[in-house]
JSON list of C-alpha atoms in Angstrom, two decimals:
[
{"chain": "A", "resi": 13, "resn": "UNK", "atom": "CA", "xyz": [-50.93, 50.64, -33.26]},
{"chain": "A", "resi": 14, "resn": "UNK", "atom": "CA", "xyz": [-48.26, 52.46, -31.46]},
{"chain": "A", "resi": 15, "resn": "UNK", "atom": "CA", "xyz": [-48.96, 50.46, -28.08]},
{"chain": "A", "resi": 16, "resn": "UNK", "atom": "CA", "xyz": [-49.19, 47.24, -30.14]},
{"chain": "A", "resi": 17, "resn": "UNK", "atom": "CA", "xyz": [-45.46, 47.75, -31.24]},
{"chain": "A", "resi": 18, "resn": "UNK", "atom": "CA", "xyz": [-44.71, 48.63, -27.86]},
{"chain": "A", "resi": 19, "resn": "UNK", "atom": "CA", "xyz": [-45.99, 45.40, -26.74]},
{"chain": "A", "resi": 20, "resn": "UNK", "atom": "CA", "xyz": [-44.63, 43.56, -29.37]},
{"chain": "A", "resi": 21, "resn": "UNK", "atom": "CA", "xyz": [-41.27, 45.03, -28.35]},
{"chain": "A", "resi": 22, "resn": "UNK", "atom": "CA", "xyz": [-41.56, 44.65, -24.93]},
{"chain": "A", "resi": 23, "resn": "UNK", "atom": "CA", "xyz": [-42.58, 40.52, -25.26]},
{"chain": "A", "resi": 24, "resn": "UNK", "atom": "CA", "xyz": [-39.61, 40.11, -27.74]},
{"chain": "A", "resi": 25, "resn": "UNK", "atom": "CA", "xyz": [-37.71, 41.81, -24.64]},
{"chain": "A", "resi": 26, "resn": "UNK", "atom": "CA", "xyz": [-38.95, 39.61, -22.85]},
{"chain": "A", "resi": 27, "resn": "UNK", "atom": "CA", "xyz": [-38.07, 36.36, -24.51]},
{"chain": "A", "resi": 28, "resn": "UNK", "atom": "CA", "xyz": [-34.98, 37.29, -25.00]},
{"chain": "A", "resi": 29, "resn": "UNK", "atom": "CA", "xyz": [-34.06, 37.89, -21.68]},
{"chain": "A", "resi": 30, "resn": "UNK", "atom": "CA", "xyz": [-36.00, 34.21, -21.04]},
{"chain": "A", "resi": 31, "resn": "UNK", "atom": "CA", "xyz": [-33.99, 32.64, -23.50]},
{"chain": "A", "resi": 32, "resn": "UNK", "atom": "CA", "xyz": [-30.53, 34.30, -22.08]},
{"chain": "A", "resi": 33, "resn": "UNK", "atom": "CA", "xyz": [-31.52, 33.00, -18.92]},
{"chain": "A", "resi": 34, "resn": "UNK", "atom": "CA", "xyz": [-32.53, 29.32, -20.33]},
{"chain": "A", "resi": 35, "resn": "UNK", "atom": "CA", "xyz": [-29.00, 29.42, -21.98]},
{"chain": "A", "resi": 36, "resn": "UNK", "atom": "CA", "xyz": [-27.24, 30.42, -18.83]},
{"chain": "A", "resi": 37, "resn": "UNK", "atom": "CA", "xyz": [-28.87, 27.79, -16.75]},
{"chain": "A", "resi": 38, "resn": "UNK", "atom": "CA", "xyz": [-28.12, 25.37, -19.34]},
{"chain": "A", "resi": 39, "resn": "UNK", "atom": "CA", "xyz": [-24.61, 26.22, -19.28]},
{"chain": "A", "resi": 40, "resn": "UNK", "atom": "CA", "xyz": [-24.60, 26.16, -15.60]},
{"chain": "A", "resi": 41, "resn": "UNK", "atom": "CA", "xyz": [-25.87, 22.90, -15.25]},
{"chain": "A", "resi": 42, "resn": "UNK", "atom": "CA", "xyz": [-23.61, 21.96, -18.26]},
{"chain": "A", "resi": 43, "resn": "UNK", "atom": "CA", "xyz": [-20.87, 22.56, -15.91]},
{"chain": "A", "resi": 44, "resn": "UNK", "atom": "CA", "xyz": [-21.88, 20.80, -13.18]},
{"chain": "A", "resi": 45, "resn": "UNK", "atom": "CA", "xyz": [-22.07, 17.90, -15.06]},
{"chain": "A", "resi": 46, "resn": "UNK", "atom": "CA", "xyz": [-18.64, 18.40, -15.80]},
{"chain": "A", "resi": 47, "resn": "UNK", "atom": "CA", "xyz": [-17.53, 19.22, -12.40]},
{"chain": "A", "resi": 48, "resn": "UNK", "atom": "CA", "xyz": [-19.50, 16.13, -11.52]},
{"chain": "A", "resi": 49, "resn": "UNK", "atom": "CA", "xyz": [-18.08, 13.81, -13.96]},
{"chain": "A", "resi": 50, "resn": "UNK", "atom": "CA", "xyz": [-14.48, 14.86, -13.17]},
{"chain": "A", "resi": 51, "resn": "UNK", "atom": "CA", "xyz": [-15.22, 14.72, -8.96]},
{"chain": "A", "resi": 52, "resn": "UNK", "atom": "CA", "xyz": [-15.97, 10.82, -10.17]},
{"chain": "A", "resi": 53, "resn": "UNK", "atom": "CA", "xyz": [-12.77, 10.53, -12.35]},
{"chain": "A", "resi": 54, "resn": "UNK", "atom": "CA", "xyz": [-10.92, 11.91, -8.92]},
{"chain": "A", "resi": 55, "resn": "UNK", "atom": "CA", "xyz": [-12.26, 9.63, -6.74]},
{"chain": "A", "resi": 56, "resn": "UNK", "atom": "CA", "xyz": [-11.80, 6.46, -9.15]},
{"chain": "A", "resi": 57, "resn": "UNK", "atom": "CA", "xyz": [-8.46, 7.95, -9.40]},
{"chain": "A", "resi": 58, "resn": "UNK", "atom": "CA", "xyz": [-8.26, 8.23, -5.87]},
{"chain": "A", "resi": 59, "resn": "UNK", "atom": "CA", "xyz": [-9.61, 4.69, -5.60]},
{"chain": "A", "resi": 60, "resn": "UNK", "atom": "CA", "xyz": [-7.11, 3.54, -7.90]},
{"chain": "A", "resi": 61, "resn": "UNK", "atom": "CA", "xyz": [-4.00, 5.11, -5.69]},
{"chain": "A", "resi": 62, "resn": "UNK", "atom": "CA", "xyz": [-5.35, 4.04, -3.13]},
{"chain": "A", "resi": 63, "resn": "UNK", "atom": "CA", "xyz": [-5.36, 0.24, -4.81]},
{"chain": "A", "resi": 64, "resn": "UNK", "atom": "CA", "xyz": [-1.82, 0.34, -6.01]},
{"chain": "A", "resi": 65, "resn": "UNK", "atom": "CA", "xyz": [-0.94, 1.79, -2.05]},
{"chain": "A", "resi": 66, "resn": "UNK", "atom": "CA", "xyz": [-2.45, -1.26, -0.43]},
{"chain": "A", "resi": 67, "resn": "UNK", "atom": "CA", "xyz": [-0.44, -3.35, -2.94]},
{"chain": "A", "resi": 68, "resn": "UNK", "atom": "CA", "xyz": [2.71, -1.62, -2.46]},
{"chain": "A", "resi": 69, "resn": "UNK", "atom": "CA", "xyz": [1.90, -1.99, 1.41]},
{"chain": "A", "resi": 70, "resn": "UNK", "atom": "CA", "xyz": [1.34, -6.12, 0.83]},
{"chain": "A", "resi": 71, "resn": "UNK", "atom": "CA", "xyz": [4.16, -6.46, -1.08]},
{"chain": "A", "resi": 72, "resn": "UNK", "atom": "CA", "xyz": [6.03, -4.73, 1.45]},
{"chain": "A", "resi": 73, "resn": "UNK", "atom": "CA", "xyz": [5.20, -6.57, 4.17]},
{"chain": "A", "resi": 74, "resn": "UNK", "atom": "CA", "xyz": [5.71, -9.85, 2.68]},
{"chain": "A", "resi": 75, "resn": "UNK", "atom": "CA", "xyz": [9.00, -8.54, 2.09]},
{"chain": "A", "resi": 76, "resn": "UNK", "atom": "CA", "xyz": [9.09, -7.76, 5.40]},
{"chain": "A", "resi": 77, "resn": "UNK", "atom": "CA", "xyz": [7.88, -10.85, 6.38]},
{"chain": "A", "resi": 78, "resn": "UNK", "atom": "CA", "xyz": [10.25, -12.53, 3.95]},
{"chain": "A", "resi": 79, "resn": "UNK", "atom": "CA", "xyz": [13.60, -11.20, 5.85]},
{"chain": "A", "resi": 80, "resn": "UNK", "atom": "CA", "xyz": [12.28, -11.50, 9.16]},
{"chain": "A", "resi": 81, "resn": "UNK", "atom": "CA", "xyz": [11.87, -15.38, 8.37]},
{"chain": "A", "resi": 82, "resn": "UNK", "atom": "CA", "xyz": [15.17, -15.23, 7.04]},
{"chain": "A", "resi": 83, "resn": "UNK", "atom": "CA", "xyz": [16.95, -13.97, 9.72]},
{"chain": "A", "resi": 84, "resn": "UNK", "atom": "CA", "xyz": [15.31, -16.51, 12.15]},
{"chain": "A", "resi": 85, "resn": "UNK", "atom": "CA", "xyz": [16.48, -19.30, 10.01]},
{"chain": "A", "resi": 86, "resn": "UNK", "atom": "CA", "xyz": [19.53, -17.83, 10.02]},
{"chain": "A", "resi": 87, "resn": "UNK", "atom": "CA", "xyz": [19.53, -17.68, 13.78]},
{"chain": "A", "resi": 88, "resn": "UNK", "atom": "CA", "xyz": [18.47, -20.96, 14.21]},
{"chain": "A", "resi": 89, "resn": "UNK", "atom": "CA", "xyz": [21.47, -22.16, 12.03]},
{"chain": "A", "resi": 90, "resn": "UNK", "atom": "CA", "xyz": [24.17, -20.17, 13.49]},
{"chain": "A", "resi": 91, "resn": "UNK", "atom": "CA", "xyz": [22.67, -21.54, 16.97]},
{"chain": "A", "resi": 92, "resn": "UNK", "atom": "CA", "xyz": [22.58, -25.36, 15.41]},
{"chain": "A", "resi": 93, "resn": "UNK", "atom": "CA", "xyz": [26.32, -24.79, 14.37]},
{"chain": "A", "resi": 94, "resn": "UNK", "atom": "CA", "xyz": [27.17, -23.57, 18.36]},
{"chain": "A", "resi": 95, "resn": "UNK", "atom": "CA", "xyz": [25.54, -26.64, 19.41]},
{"chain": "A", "resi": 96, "resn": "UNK", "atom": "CA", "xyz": [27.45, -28.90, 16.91]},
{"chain": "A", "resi": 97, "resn": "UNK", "atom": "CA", "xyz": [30.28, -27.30, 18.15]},
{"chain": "A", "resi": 98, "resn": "UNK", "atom": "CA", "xyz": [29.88, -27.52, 21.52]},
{"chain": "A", "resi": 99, "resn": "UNK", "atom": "CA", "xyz": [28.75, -31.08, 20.95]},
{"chain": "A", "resi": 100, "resn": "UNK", "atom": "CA", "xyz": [32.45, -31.32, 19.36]},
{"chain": "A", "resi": 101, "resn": "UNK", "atom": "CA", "xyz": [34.23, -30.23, 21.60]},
{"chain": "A", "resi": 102, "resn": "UNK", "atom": "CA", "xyz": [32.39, -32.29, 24.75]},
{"chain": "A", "resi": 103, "resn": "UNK", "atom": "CA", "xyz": [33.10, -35.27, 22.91]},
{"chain": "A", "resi": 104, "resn": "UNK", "atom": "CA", "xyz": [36.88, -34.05, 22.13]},
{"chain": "A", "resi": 105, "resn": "UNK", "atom": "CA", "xyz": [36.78, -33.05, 26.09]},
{"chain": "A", "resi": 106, "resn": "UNK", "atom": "CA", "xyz": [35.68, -36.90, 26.66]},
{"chain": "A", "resi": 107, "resn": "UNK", "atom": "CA", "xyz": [37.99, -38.52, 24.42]},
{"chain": "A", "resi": 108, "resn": "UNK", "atom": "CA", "xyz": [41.23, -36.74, 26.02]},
{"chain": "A", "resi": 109, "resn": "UNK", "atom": "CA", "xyz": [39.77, -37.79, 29.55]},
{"chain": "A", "resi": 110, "resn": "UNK", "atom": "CA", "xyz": [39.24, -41.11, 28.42]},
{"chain": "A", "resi": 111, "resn": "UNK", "atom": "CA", "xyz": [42.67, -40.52, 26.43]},
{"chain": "A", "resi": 112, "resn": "UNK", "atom": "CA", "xyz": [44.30, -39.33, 29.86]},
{"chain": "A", "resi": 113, "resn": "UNK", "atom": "CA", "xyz": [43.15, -42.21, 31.89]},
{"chain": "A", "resi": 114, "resn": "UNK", "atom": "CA", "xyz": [44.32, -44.52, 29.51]},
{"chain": "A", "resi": 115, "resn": "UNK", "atom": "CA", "xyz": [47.27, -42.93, 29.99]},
{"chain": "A", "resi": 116, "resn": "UNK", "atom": "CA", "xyz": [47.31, -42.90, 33.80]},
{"chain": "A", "resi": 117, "resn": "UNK", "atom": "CA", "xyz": [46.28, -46.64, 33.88]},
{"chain": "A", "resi": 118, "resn": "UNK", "atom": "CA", "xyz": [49.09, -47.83, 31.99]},
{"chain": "A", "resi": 119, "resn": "UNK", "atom": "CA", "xyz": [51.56, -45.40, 33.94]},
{"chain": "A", "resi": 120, "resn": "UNK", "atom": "CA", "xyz": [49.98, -47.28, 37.30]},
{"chain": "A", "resi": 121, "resn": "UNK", "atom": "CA", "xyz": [50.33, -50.83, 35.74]}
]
């Protein structure tokens, strides 16, 4: 009878220490579905900086872009007005030549 207690003890032991030990390893996998779940929530967060970065970056370089094209068609005005002006003044040039030789001919005559 004695032993049978002893057994009986010693199996209840037993199971407890099994049952601990299911309890740990359910908390342990517990948290690494946790750890898991929030190592996917930093990556989609990741994902998502990494989303508004490439935006930023587009945006940026159509900026960019954007001034670059302005300052060409800037460029390309400032050089239209030089050659208006130069055009001016050639034609200015001509019309005191013409002006002057006018003048000459009717000094000569």
């Amino acid at each position: 009878n004695k032993q049978q207690s002893i057994q009986a003890k010693e199996t209840e032991k037993q199971q407890a220490i099994q049952a601990k030990e299911i309890e740990k390893q359910q908390a342990i996998r517990a948290m690494e579905s946790i750890i898991h779940a929030k190592e996917i929530e930093k990556l989609e967060h990741m994902g998502k900086l990494e989303e508004i970065t490439q935006k930023m970056g587009a945006e940026k370089r159509q900026i960019i872009q954007q001034k670059e094209k302005e300052k060409q068609l800037a460029i390309q005005a400032k050089d239209i007005e030089i050659q208006q002006a130069l055009e001016a003044m050639e034609i200015e040039k001509q019309q005191a030549l013409k002006e002057m030789q006018a003048e000459k001919d009717q000094a000569i005559k």
